[in-house]
Every structure is written in structure tokens, then in C-alpha cells.
Amino acid sequence: MYGSRWLYKLGLGLLVDGIESVAHVRTQVIDYGSICEALLGDCILHGINRNVMVGAGYRTSGNAAINWRNGPRAAKMDKRNFAWRIDVAAEEAIIDPQLRGHLTRLRNLRNTVHITKLATTRQQYYRVLAKSSYTTVHSTIAATKAYKAANP
């Protein structure tokens, strides 16, 4: 979060425009997406560790079963992608449907970190995207805090 805010302040301080502004916004969006991915992973692990998971989605990835009882759980979470985390968080009511939509949009924006994805989507970055991504981060923080408070 610090790095994303620093980029924002740097952009303001230098009053960048054009391609430099796009680079700042793109980097912020990518960082915000990574923050949300980490928050969801941590919250899902919290639910697994507390045995409060009610859905079945967290038990599989694709067609493969995940044995959470065998080995370090954090290592298994590291292998789960952002889309999986969003789906499981929605199924477990960690996030609501509206936040799920915002996170999915942020995930698609964040995935343009891969050059092939950026080239195929031709995504344009503008300053409002950084602001909406920042709002999504704060909504995710609030949702994960509420879930952890409800499941101590």
C-alpha cells in the first residue's frame, strides 16, 4: 500500500502527464490488485484455520482436490490464483456480490502486468482507475476485517 501511495505522490510532485501518467496509474492498479489478492488469501486461510468454512469451493482448484490438512497451508494458498480467491471469498460471504464485481474488474486490470494480456485487451489506463482501485482496496480491507471479527 505504501508503494502505491508513494507512486501517487511522486506523480503529483512531478506533475506527470501523458505516457508517464499512464505508467504511474498502471503500476498503482497492479499494486492494488496484489494487495487485494493477499488480503483475500489471508482471510481464507483464517477461515480454514478456524474451521468456519461453509462452502466447498475452497476444497478444489480446477478439477484437483486440495488437502488443507496435509502440509503448510500458507504454501498451498500461494498456489491459488486471484480468481480462485475471489470465488471462494464470495462463496464464504467474506465479500458481497458488488465487491466481487469490483475485485474481478481489478483482477482483469492487474493481469495486464503480463504483456500478452495487455496487448490483447488494449486496456487504457487513466487516473480514475487508480482511484476506483484504491476504493476497492479499502472495501476489501473492511470486508476482511469484518469477517475476521465475526470468526475470531
Short mmCIF file of C-alpha atoms in Angstrom, two decimals:
data_model
loop_
_atom_site.label_atom_id
_atom_site.label_comp_id
_atom_site.label_asym_id
_atom_site.label_seq_id
_atom_site.Cartn_x
_atom_site.Cartn_y
_atom_site.Cartn_z
CA MET A 1 0.00 0.00 0.00
CA TYR A 2 2.88 2.33 0.83
CA GLY A 3 4.44 1.79 -2.60
CA SER A 4 1.17 2.55 -4.40
CA ARG A 5 0.61 5.75 -2.43
CA TRP A 6 4.25 6.74 -3.00
CA LEU A 7 3.76 6.44 -6.76
CA TYR A 8 0.69 8.64 -6.49
CA LYS A 9 2.61 11.29 -4.56
CA LEU A 10 5.54 11.05 -6.96
CA GLY A 11 3.21 11.58 -9.90
CA LEU A 12 1.65 14.58 -8.20
CA GLY A 13 5.02 16.04 -7.27
CA LEU A 14 6.36 15.75 -10.78
CA LEU A 15 3.02 16.69 -12.37
CA VAL A 16 3.46 13.95 -14.93
CA ASP A 17 1.21 13.73 -17.94
CA GLY A 18 0.76 11.50 -20.93
CA ILE A 19 2.68 8.23 -21.02
CA GLU A 20 4.34 8.91 -17.65
CA SER A 21 0.93 9.33 -16.02
CA VAL A 22 -0.28 6.10 -17.61
CA ALA A 23 2.76 4.27 -16.20
CA HIS A 24 2.06 5.61 -12.71
CA VAL A 25 -1.61 4.63 -12.82
CA ARG A 26 -0.87 1.19 -14.25
CA THR A 27 1.66 0.48 -11.51
CA GLN A 28 -0.76 1.64 -8.82
CA VAL A 29 -3.55 -0.54 -10.19
CA ILE A 30 -1.28 -3.59 -10.34
CA ASP A 31 -0.16 -2.99 -6.75
CA TYR A 32 -3.73 -2.51 -5.51
CA GLY A 33 -4.73 -5.78 -7.16
CA SER A 34 -1.86 -7.59 -5.47
CA ILE A 35 -2.88 -6.15 -2.10
CA CYS A 36 -6.46 -7.39 -2.54
CA GLU A 37 -5.23 -10.83 -3.61
CA ALA A 38 -3.08 -11.08 -0.48
CA LEU A 39 -5.91 -9.89 1.79
CA LEU A 40 -8.32 -12.47 0.41
CA GLY A 41 -5.76 -15.25 0.74
CA ASP A 42 -5.06 -14.32 4.35
CA CYS A 43 -8.76 -14.17 5.17
CA ILE A 44 -9.50 -17.53 3.52
CA LEU A 45 -6.62 -19.10 5.46
CA HIS A 46 -8.11 -17.59 8.63
CA GLY A 47 -11.43 -19.29 7.86
CA ILE A 48 -9.73 -22.62 7.13
CA ASN A 49 -7.64 -22.45 10.30
CA ARG A 50 -10.76 -21.67 12.39
CA ASN A 51 -12.82 -24.43 10.68
CA VAL A 52 -15.57 -21.97 9.77
CA MET A 53 -15.65 -22.55 6.00
CA VAL A 54 -19.17 -23.45 4.87
CA GLY A 55 -18.79 -23.85 1.12
CA ALA A 56 -16.99 -26.48 -0.92
CA GLY A 57 -15.09 -24.21 -3.32
CA TYR A 58 -12.03 -23.91 -1.14
CA ARG A 59 -11.52 -27.68 -1.31
CA THR A 60 -10.80 -27.76 -5.04
CA SER A 61 -8.83 -25.88 -7.63
CA GLY A 62 -9.88 -26.70 -11.15
CA ASN A 63 -10.54 -30.42 -11.04
CA ALA A 64 -7.95 -31.16 -8.35
CA ALA A 65 -8.77 -31.58 -4.67
CA ILE A 66 -6.80 -29.55 -2.14
CA ASN A 67 -5.88 -31.32 1.10
CA TRP A 68 -5.58 -28.44 3.57
CA ARG A 69 -4.74 -30.83 6.43
CA ASN A 70 -1.55 -32.09 4.80
CA GLY A 71 1.47 -29.74 4.85
CA PRO A 72 1.75 -25.99 5.34
CA ARG A 73 -1.47 -24.23 4.45
CA ALA A 74 0.22 -20.96 3.54
CA ALA A 75 2.23 -22.76 0.84
CA LYS A 76 -0.99 -24.18 -0.60
CA MET A 77 -2.58 -20.73 -0.59
CA ASP A 78 0.40 -19.33 -2.51
CA LYS A 79 -0.59 -21.63 -5.39
CA ARG A 80 -4.15 -20.27 -5.58
CA ASN A 81 -4.74 -17.51 -8.12
CA PHE A 82 -6.69 -14.28 -7.66
CA ALA A 83 -9.80 -15.59 -9.47
CA TRP A 84 -9.96 -18.62 -7.15
CA ARG A 85 -9.61 -16.37 -4.10
CA ILE A 86 -12.41 -14.09 -5.31
CA ASP A 87 -14.72 -17.07 -5.97
CA VAL A 88 -14.05 -18.66 -2.58
CA ALA A 89 -14.38 -15.34 -0.74
CA ALA A 90 -17.74 -14.76 -2.41
CA GLU A 91 -18.95 -18.28 -1.62
CA GLU A 92 -17.92 -17.86 2.03
CA ALA A 93 -19.64 -14.43 2.23
CA ILE A 94 -16.36 -12.72 3.00
CA ILE A 95 -17.22 -10.31 0.19
CA ASP A 96 -20.59 -9.31 -1.21
CA PRO A 97 -21.60 -9.59 -4.88
CA GLN A 98 -20.86 -5.92 -5.57
CA LEU A 99 -17.34 -6.16 -4.16
CA ARG A 100 -16.88 -9.39 -6.10
CA GLY A 101 -17.56 -7.45 -9.29
CA HIS A 102 -15.10 -4.72 -8.33
CA LEU A 103 -12.43 -7.28 -7.45
CA THR A 104 -12.96 -9.15 -10.72
CA ARG A 105 -12.51 -5.90 -12.62
CA LEU A 106 -9.40 -5.12 -10.61
CA ARG A 107 -8.07 -8.64 -11.27
CA ASN A 108 -8.51 -8.15 -15.01
CA LEU A 109 -6.70 -4.83 -14.82
CA ARG A 110 -3.95 -6.31 -12.65
CA ASN A 111 -3.44 -9.17 -15.09
CA THR A 112 -2.26 -6.68 -17.70
CA VAL A 113 1.06 -6.92 -15.88
CA HIS A 114 1.55 -9.74 -18.41
CA ILE A 115 2.49 -8.14 -21.71
CA THR A 116 0.41 -10.58 -23.77
CA LYS A 117 -2.69 -9.77 -21.71
CA LEU A 118 -2.03 -6.05 -22.07
CA ALA A 119 -1.63 -6.40 -25.83
CA THR A 120 -4.79 -8.48 -26.30
CA THR A 121 -7.02 -6.29 -24.11
CA ARG A 122 -5.61 -2.95 -25.24
CA GLN A 123 -6.56 -1.61 -21.83
CA GLN A 124 -6.28 2.14 -21.48
CA TYR A 125 -5.20 3.48 -18.09
CA TYR A 126 -6.49 6.77 -16.79
CA ARG A 127 -6.37 8.38 -13.36
CA VAL A 128 -9.90 7.42 -12.33
CA LEU A 129 -8.83 3.75 -12.48
CA ALA A 130 -6.30 4.35 -9.71
CA LYS A 131 -8.97 5.97 -7.55
CA SER A 132 -11.53 3.21 -8.10
CA SER A 133 -8.85 0.58 -7.43
CA TYR A 134 -7.92 2.38 -4.21
CA THR A 135 -11.59 2.32 -3.17
CA THR A 136 -11.71 -1.42 -3.92
CA VAL A 137 -8.70 -1.99 -1.66
CA HIS A 138 -10.40 -0.18 1.21
CA SER A 139 -13.65 -2.10 0.66
CA THR A 140 -11.67 -5.35 0.72
CA ILE A 141 -9.92 -4.31 3.92
CA ALA A 142 -13.28 -3.57 5.56
CA ALA A 143 -14.79 -6.87 4.38
CA THR A 144 -11.87 -8.99 5.54
CA LYS A 145 -11.75 -7.20 8.91
CA ALA A 146 -15.48 -7.81 9.40
CA TYR A 147 -15.12 -11.49 8.52
CA LYS A 148 -12.23 -11.97 10.93
CA ALA A 149 -14.10 -10.14 13.70
CA ALA A 150 -17.14 -12.36 13.13
CA ASN A 151 -14.94 -15.50 13.17
CA PRO A 152 -12.28 -14.93 15.84
#
